[in-house]
Structure formats: structure tokens, C-alpha cells
Coordinates of C-alpha atoms in Angstrom, one line a residue:
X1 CA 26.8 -25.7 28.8
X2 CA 26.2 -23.3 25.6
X3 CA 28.4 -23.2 23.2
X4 CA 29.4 -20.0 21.6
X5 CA 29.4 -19.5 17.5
X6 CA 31.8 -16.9 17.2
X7 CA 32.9 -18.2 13.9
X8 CA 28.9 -18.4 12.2
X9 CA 28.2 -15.6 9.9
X10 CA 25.2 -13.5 10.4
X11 CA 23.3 -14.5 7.1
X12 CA 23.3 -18.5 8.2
X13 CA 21.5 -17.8 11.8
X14 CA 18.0 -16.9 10.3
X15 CA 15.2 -18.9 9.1
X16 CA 14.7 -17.4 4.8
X17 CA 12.3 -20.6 3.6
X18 CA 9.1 -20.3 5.1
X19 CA 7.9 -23.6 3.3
X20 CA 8.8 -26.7 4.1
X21 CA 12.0 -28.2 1.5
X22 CA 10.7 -31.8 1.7
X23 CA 8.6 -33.2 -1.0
X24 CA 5.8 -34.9 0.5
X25 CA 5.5 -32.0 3.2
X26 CA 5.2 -29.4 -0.1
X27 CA 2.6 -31.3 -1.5
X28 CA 0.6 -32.0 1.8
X29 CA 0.8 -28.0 2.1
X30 CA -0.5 -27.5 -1.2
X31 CA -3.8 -29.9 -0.8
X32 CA -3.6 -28.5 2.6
X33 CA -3.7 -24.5 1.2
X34 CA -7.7 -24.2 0.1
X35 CA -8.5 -25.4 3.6
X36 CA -5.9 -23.5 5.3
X37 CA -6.9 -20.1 3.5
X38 CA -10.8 -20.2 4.8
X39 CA -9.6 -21.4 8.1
X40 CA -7.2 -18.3 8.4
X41 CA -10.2 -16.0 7.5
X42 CA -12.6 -17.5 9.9
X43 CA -10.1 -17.3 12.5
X44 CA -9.7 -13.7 12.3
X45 CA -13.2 -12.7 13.0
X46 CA -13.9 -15.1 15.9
X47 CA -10.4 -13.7 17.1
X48 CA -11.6 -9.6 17.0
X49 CA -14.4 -10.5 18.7
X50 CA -13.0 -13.0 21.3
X51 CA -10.5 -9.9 21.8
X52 CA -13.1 -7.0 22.2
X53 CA -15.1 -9.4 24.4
X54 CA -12.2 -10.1 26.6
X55 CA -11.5 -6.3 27.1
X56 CA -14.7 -5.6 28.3
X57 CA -14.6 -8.7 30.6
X58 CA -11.5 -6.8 31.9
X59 CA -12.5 -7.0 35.4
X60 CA -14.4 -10.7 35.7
X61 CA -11.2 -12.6 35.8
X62 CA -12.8 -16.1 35.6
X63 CA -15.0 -15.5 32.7
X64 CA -12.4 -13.5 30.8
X65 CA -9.9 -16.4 31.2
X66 CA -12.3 -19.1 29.6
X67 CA -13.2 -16.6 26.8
X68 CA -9.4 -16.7 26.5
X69 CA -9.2 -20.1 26.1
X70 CA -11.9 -20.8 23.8
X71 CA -10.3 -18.5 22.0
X72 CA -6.7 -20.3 22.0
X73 CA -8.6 -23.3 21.1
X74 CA -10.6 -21.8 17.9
X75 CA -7.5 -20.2 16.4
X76 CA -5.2 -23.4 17.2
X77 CA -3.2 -22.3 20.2
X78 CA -2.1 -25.1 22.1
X79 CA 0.0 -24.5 25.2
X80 CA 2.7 -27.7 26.8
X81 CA 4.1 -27.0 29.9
X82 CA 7.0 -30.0 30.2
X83 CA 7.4 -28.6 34.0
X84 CA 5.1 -26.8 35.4
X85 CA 6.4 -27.4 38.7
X86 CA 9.1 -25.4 38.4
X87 CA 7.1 -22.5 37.8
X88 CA 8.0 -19.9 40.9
X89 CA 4.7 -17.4 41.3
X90 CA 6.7 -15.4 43.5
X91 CA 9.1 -14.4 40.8
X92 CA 7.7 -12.1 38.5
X93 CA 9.9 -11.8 35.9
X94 CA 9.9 -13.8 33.4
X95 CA 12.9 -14.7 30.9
X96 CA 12.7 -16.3 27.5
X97 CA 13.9 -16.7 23.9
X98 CA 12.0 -14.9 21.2
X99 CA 10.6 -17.4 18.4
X100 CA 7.3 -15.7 17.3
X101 CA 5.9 -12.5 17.6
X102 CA 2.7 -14.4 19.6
X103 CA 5.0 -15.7 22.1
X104 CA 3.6 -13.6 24.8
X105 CA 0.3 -15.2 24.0
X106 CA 1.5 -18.6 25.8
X107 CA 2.8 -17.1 28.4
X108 CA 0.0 -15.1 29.4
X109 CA -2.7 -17.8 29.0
X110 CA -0.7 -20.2 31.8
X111 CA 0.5 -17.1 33.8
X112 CA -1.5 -13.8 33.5
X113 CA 1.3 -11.7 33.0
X114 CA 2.5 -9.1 30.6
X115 CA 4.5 -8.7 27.5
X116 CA 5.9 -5.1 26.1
X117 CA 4.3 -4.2 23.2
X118 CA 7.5 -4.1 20.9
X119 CA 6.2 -5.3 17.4
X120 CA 4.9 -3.0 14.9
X121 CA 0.9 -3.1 16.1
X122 CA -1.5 -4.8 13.4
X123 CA -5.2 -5.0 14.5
X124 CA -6.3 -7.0 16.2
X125 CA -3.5 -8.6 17.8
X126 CA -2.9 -4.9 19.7
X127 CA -6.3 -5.6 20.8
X128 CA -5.1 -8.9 22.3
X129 CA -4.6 -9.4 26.2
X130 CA -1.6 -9.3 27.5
X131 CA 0.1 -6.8 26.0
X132 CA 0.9 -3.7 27.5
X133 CA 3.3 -0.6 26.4
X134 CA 5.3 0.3 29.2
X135 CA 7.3 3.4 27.2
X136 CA 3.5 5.4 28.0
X137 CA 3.2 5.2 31.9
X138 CA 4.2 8.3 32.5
X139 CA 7.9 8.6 32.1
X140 CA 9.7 8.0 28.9
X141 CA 11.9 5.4 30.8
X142 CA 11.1 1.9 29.8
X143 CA 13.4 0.3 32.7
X144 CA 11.9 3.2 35.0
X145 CA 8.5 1.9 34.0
X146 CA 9.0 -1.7 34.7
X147 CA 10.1 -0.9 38.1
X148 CA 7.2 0.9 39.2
X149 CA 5.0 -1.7 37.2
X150 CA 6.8 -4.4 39.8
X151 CA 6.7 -2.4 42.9
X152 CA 3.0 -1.9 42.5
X153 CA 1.6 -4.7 41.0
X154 CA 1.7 -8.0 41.6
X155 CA 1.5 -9.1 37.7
X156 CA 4.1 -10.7 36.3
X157 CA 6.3 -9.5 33.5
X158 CA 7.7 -11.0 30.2
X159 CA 10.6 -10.0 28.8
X160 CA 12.5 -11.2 25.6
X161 CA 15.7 -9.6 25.8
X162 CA 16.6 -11.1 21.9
X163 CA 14.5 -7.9 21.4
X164 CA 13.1 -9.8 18.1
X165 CA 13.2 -13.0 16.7
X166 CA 16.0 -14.9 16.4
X167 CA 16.9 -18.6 14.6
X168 CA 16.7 -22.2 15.5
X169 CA 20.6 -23.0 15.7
X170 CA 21.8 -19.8 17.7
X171 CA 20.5 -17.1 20.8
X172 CA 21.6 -13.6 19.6
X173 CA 22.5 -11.4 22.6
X174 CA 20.8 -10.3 25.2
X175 CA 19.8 -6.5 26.7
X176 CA 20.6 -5.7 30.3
X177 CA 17.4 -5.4 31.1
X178 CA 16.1 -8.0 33.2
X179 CA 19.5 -7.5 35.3
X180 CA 18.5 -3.7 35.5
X181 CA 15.2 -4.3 36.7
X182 CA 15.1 -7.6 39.2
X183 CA 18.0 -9.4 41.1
X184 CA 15.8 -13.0 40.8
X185 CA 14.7 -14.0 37.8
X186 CA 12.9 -17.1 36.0
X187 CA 14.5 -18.6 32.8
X188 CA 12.3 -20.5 30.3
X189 CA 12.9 -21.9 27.3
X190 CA 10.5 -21.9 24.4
X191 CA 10.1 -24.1 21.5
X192 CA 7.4 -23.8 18.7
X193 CA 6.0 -26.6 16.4
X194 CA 3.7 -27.4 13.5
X195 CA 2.2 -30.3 12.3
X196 CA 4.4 -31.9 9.8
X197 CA 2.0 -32.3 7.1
X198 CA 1.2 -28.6 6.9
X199 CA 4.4 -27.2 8.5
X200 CA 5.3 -23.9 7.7
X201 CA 8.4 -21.4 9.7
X202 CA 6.6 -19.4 12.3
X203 CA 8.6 -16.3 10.8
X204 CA 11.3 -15.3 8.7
X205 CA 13.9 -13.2 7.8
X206 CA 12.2 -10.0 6.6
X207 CA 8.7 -11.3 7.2
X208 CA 6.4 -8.4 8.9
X209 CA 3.9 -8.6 11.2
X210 CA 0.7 -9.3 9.3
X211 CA 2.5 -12.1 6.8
X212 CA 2.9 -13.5 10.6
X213 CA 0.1 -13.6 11.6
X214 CA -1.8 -15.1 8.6
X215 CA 0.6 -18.1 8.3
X216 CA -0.6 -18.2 12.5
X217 CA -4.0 -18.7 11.4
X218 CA -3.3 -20.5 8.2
X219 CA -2.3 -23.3 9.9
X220 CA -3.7 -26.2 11.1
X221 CA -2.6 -25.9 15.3
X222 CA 0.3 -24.4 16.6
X223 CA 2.4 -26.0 19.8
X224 CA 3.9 -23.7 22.2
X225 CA 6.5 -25.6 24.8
X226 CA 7.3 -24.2 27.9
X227 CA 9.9 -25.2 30.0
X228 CA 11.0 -23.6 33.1
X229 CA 14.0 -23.4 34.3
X230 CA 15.2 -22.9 38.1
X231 CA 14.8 -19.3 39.3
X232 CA 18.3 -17.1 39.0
X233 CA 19.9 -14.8 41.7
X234 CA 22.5 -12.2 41.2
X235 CA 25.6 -13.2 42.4
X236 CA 27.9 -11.0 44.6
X237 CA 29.3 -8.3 42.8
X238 CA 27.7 -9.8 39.3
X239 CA 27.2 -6.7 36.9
X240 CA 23.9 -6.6 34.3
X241 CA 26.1 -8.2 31.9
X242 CA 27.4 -11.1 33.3
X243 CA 23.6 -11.5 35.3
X244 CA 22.3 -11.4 31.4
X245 CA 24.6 -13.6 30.1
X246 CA 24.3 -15.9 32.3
X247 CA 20.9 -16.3 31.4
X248 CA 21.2 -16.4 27.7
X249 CA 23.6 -19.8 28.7
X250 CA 21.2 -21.0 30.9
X251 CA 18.5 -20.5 27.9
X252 CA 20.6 -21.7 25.2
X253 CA 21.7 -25.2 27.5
X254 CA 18.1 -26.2 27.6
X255 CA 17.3 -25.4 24.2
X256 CA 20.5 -27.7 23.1
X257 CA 21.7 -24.4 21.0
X258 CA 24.5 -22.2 20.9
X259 CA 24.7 -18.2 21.8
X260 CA 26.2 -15.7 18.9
X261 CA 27.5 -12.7 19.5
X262 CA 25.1 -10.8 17.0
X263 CA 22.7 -8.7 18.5
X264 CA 18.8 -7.3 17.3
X265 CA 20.7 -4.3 15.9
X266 CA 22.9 -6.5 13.4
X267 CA 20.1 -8.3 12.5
X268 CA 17.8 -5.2 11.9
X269 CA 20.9 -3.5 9.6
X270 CA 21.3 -7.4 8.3
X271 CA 17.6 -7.3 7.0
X272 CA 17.3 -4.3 5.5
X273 CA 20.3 -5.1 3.2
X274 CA 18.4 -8.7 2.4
X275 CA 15.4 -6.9 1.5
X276 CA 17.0 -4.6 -0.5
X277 CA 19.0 -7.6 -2.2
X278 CA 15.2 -9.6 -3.2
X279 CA 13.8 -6.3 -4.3
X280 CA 16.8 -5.5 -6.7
X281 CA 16.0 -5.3 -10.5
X282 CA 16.5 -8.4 -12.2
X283 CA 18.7 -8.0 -15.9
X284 CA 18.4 -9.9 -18.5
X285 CA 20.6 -9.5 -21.7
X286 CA 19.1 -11.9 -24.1
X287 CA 15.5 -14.3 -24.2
X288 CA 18.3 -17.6 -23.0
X289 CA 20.5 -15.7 -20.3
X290 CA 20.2 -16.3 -17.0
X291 CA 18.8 -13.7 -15.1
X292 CA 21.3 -11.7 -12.9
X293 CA 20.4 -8.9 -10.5
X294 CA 21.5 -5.5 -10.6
X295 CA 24.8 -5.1 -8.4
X296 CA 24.6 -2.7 -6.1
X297 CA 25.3 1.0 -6.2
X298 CA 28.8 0.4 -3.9
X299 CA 29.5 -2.3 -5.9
X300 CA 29.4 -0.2 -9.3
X301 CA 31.7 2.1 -7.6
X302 CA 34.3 -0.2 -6.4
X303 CA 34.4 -1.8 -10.2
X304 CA 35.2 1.5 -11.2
X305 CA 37.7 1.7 -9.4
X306 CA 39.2 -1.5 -10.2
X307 CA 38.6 -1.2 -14.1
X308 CA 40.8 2.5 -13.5
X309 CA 43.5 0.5 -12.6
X310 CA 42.7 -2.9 -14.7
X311 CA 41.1 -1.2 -18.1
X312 CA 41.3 -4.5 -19.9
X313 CA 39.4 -6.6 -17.7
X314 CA 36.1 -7.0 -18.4
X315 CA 33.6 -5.6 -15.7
X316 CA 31.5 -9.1 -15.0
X317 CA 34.7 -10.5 -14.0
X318 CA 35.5 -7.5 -11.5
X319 CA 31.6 -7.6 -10.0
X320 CA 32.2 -11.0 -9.6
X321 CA 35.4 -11.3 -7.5
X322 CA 34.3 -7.9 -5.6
X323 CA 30.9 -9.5 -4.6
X324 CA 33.3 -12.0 -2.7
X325 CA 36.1 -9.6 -1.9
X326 CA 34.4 -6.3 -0.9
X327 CA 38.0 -5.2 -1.5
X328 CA 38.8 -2.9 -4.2
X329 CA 42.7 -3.7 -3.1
X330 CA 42.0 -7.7 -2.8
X331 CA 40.6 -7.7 -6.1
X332 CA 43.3 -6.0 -7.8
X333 CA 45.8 -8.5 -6.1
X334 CA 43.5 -11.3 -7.3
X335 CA 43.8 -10.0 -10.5
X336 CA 47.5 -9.3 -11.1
X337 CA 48.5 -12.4 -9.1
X338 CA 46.1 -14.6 -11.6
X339 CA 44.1 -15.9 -9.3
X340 CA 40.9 -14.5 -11.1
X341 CA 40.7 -16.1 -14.5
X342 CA 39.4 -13.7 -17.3
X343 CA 39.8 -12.8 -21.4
X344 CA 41.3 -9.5 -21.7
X345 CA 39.3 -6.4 -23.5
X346 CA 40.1 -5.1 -27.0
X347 CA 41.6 -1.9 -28.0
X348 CA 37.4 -1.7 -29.2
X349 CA 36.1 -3.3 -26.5
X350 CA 37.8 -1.0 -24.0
X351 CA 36.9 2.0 -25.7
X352 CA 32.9 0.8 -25.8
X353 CA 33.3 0.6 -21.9
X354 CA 34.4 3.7 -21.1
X355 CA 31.3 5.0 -23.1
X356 CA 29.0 3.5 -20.8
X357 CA 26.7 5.7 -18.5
X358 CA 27.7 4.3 -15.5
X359 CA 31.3 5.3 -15.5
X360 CA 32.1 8.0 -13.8
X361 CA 34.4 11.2 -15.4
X362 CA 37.7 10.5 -13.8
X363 CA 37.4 6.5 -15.7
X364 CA 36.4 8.9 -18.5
X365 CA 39.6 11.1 -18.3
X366 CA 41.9 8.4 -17.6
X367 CA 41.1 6.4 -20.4
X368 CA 41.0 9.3 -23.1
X369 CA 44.1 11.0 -21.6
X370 CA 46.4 8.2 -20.6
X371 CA 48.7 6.6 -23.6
X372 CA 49.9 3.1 -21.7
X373 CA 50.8 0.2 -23.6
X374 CA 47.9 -1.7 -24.4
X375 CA 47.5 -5.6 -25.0
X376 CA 48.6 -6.0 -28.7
X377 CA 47.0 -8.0 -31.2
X378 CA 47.6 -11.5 -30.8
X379 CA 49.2 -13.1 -34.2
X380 CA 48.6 -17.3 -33.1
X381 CA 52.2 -19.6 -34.4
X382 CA 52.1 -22.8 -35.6
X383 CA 54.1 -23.9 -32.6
X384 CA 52.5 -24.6 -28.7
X385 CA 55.8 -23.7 -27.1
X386 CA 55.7 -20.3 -29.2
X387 CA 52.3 -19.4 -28.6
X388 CA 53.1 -20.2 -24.7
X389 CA 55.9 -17.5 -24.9
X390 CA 54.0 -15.1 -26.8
X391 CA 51.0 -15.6 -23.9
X392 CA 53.9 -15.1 -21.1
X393 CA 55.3 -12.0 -23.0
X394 CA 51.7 -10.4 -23.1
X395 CA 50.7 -11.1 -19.6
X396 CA 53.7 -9.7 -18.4
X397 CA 53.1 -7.0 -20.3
X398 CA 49.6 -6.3 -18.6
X399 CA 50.5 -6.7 -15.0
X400 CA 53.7 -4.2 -15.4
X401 CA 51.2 -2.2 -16.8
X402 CA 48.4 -2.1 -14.3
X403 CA 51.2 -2.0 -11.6
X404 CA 52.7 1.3 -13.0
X405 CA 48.7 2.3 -12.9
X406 CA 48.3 1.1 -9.7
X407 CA 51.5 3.1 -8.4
X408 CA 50.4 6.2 -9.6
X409 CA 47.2 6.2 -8.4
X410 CA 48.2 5.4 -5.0
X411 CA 51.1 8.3 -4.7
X412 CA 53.6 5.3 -4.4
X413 CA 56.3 6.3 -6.8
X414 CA 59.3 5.8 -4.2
X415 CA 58.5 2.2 -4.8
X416 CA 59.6 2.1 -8.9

């Protein structure tokens, strides 16, 4: 039985390395690369042409499906059915997890049948057989369009209801619409492998379509496993979702992985903050700092906001505990309860701050027009136990001062 990862975050069920972290495997890739590069180019032209030759074979079955296969064999494809027993030909749609975006390729070299056309098209693989766009078949309806597709033809269908690629460790959730579309279904898990000594992820996070497919032809073979699984039936009274999930936990049980509830939606709204992450500017204050990246835009806000209530803590510090926080409030506690660690600002230091360009006008105005105690200058005795006293006297001093802050800012003065 699957096991559900409601605890895993998002960021941890993706695949972000595409190169292999072992040492040997990185240098077998690297003598491998030269090789690997001219294969990849070579591939692609025997592939257009094996794909334009194979439409216009359209309607010679036999000889279109041993052009397909020469073709599978020159660009490295190589297909394992573990049970091909279990395959049902009188259930035509087909259910699997999404690893690659040439899964369909498998699929339709053991079993003629067809894949959506979901992925951003890149020539040639829209050329490729076995792909067809069921949103253009006359009504708008993609469901609609499946059912027609099925009550007409007698081609199977693939569907991925991941709706993209998901990781090795976890299913993300399924669509409804192999439920909305066929009471009897066939399950089948997929796995996808690459020689060790050239191994490379078939995708990853943020990767597009044409990075995919050159790492596809880059390397040396690729192994698609099929294995089918017996053939579902809706249960009494079973609505799309439970149908669905049951087949995500049939899936995931024969794949030995677990089922999250994230779905291609998070992971689309998940990417496009990772991109924008990698493509931040990089800072560097001096020739030996370490480089840092640019916080973000939300982030600058929120440390204003913090730094309204906190003047005399420096802004690094803030970034740093609201990059974990997210909270402008949990910061603040952090802060005042001494949980964050941090060298308070000078009388000069403060005043340099609220000079900088990113501030906005109301830090501006509070800083010029508010008169609070500030953090006196610290005279060190000869004595530990006085110096400890004078540290206690001063830090009290701060926090009754960023609470009075903190107070007013919130309209909280009934709690003085």
C-alpha cells in the first residue's frame, strides 16, 4: 500500500542535479561528453527524417512500425516490458506516472496508441508519432474529445494524469480525468534508467523541453520499464476522485513510492519562484566576500517593516531570520525574545541606513520624526559582573523600546 507524505515539503520532491554527485560517474561523463555531443547531433537528423518518413507511411502500418523501430534503436530507445501478459487490448485507456516528456514514445512503440500533446512543442518531437492534440477535434472540450476519440476508434489512449513530471520519491496528484472518461482502466507503472557510467536525470526542476531532449540524445541508451498492472473497475457508487486515487495508490504500490498531496499546479507556481531564485543577481561587497543573492522584492519590504519597529538591528540579520520566518511578526518575537543573535546599530550607523534607496518614506519619517531613547554609548568597567549589568540595563532598554514601537504601530495602546 502507498504511503502518503503529507509531512514532505514541495522543494524536496523534485530532481535539481541533472549530473550524477558520484565521483567516478562525473568523470566517466566527462570522457564520455565529446562522444556524447556528436552522438546527440547525429541522432537528430536520422530522427527528422525517421519522423517525416513515418508520417507519410501513415497508412502502411507494418512498414511504418519497423521504420519506428529502427528508429528507437538509432536514437537509444530501448523498451522492457516486465509483464507483458498483463497487458488487456481490450482496455484502451491507459494509466501511468509521468517521468519524461518521451514517455509516450514507449508506450506507443509496444501499443499503438496515443498521448495528448501537453508539452510545449519543439521540432521534431511534434513531428513524432503518437502524439495527438485532442483540445482541436472540434470542440474545445478535452474530456468531450476523448470520449468521441473512444467511441469511434478503436486506438488506445495514454493519459498521465501527474499532468507533468514528477520525482522519484513521491506521485503528485492526480486529475479526474481517466475517471471522467472510462469506468475500466489499465494502471502501469513506469521506471526510466541510464547507464551508470554516463547517467544523467531524464529531467529536472525547471528544465524545458529542448534541454530534454538533447540530454535524450546525449546519452548513450535509454531504458523504458513497463509494468502493467491488473485492469481497474469503478466501484459502486465510487466518484472520479476516489476512482483516481485509487489509481495513483495502485501506481505508487508498484513503484515502491509514496503519493503527495501537491499537485502540477504547485509545482508550476513552485518552479517559477526557483527559476526566479537561480536567475537573481548575485552581490558581492568586496574581492573576498562570499557572494550572496539579491533578496527578493517581498523580502526587502518585510525588512522594512521589521527595521520600523527594530531600528538598531542591522538589516543582514533581519533578511536572514525573515528568509526562514516569512513572518514580519515571528521575526520581531525572535528578535525581542533573543533568540536572533545580532550587534546593535550606532546612533551613525542607523542614520546611514535610513539614507539608503531602498527604504521606503514612512522608515524615512519615522526615523527623522521619532525622538526614542536610543542605545547609549557603551563605557566598558574594569569589572565582568559590572559590564554584565551594564549589558542587562541596555538590552532592557532596547526591547522596552521596540515594544513601545511595536505598540504603536499596531493601534495596541489598551495593552500599556
Amino acid at each position: 500500500m502507498a504511503i502518503g507524505g503529507s509531512n514532505i515539503d514541495l522543494k524536496d520532491i523534485f530532481e535539481k542535479e541533472r549530473f550524477p554527485k558520484s565521483n567516478w560517474q562525473y568523470i566517466s561523463l566527462i570522457v564520455y561528453f565529446p562522444f556524447g555531443l556528436v552522438l546527440a547531433v547525429l541522432r537528430f537528423f536520422i530522427g527528422l527524417h525517421a519522423c517525416l518518413v513515418a508520417l507519410l507511411l501513415s497508412h502502411t502500418p507494418f512498414i511504418r512500425s519497423v521504420v519506428l523501430r529502427m528508429l528507437c534503436l538509432v536514437l537509444g530507445i530501448n523498451v522492457e516490458q516486465d509483464n507483458k501478459q498483463e497487458r488487456d487490448k481490450s482496455t484502451r485507456v491507459i494509466v501511468s506516472n509521468c517521468v519524461t516528456r518521451f514517455d509516450y514514445i514507449a508506450f506507443h512503440l509496444t501499443t499503438d496508441c496515443l498521448a495528448h500533446t501537453k508539452w510545449d512543442g519543439i521540432f521534431p518531437v511534434s513531428l513524432a508519432p503518437g502524439l495527438q492534440d485532442f483540445t482541436q477535434e472540434g470542440s474545445n472540450n478535452f474530456v468531450e474529445n476523448l470520449k468521441s476519440h473512444l467511441a469511434n476508434n478503436d486506438t488506445p489512449v495514454l493519459l498521465q494524469p501527474e499532468e507533468t513530471t514528477s520525482g522519484k520519491q513521491y506521485l503528485l496528484k492526480f486529475s479526474t480525468t481517466p475517471a471522467e472518461i472510462s469506468d475500466r482502466v489499465q494502471p502501469c507503472a513506469v521506471i526510466v534508467e541510464r547507464p551508470l557510467w554516463a547517467n544523467t536525470a531524464p529531467t529536472v526542476l525547471g528544465s524545458s523541453s529542448s534541454t530534454d531532449l538533447f540530454w535524450f540524445l546525449f546519452s548513450p541508451y535509454t531504458v523504458f520499464k513497463l509494468r502493467y498492472l491488473n485492469v481497474m473497475h469503478r466501484e459502486s457508487e465510487e466518484t472520479n476522485e476516489a476512482f483516481t486515487e485509487r489509481m495513483r495508490s495502485v501506481i505508487a504500490s508498484a513503484l515502491s513510492v509514496k503519493t503527495s498531496s501537491f499537485t502540477a499546479t504547485d509545482k508550476a507556481e513552485y518552479e517559477k519562484r526557483y527559476l526566479d531564485e537561480l536567475n537573481r543577481p548575485v552581490l558581492v561587497t568586496s574581492p573576498y566576500a562570499t557572494p550572496v543573492r539579491q533578496p527578493s522584492p517581498e523580502l526587502m519590504r518585510m525588512s522594512l517593516q521589521v527595521q520600523e519597529v527594530l531600528p538598531y538591528v542591522p538589516r543582514d540579520v533581519i533578511i536572514r531570520d525573515l528568509n526562514r520566518t516569512r513572518s514580519v511578526d515571528l521575526t520581531i518575537s525572535n528578535i525581542l525574545e533573543g533568540v536572533v543573535s545580532y550587534t546593535p546599530l550606532s546612533l551613525q550607523q542607523q542614520a546611514s541606513a535610513s539614507q539608503q534607496p531602498q527604504q521606503s518614506r514612512v522608515l524615512q519619517t519615522a526615523v527623522s520624526s521619532a525622538s526614542p531613547v536610543r542605545p547609549t554609548e557603551v563605557v566598558f568597567s574594569k569589572s565582568s559582573q559590572d559590564r554584565m549589568i551594564t549589558f542587562k540595563e541596555r538590552k532592557a532598554k532596547m526591547i522596552e523600546e521596540a515594544r513601545r514601537r511595536y505598540i504603536e504601530k499596531k493601534g495596541l495602546k489598551g495593552l500599556d
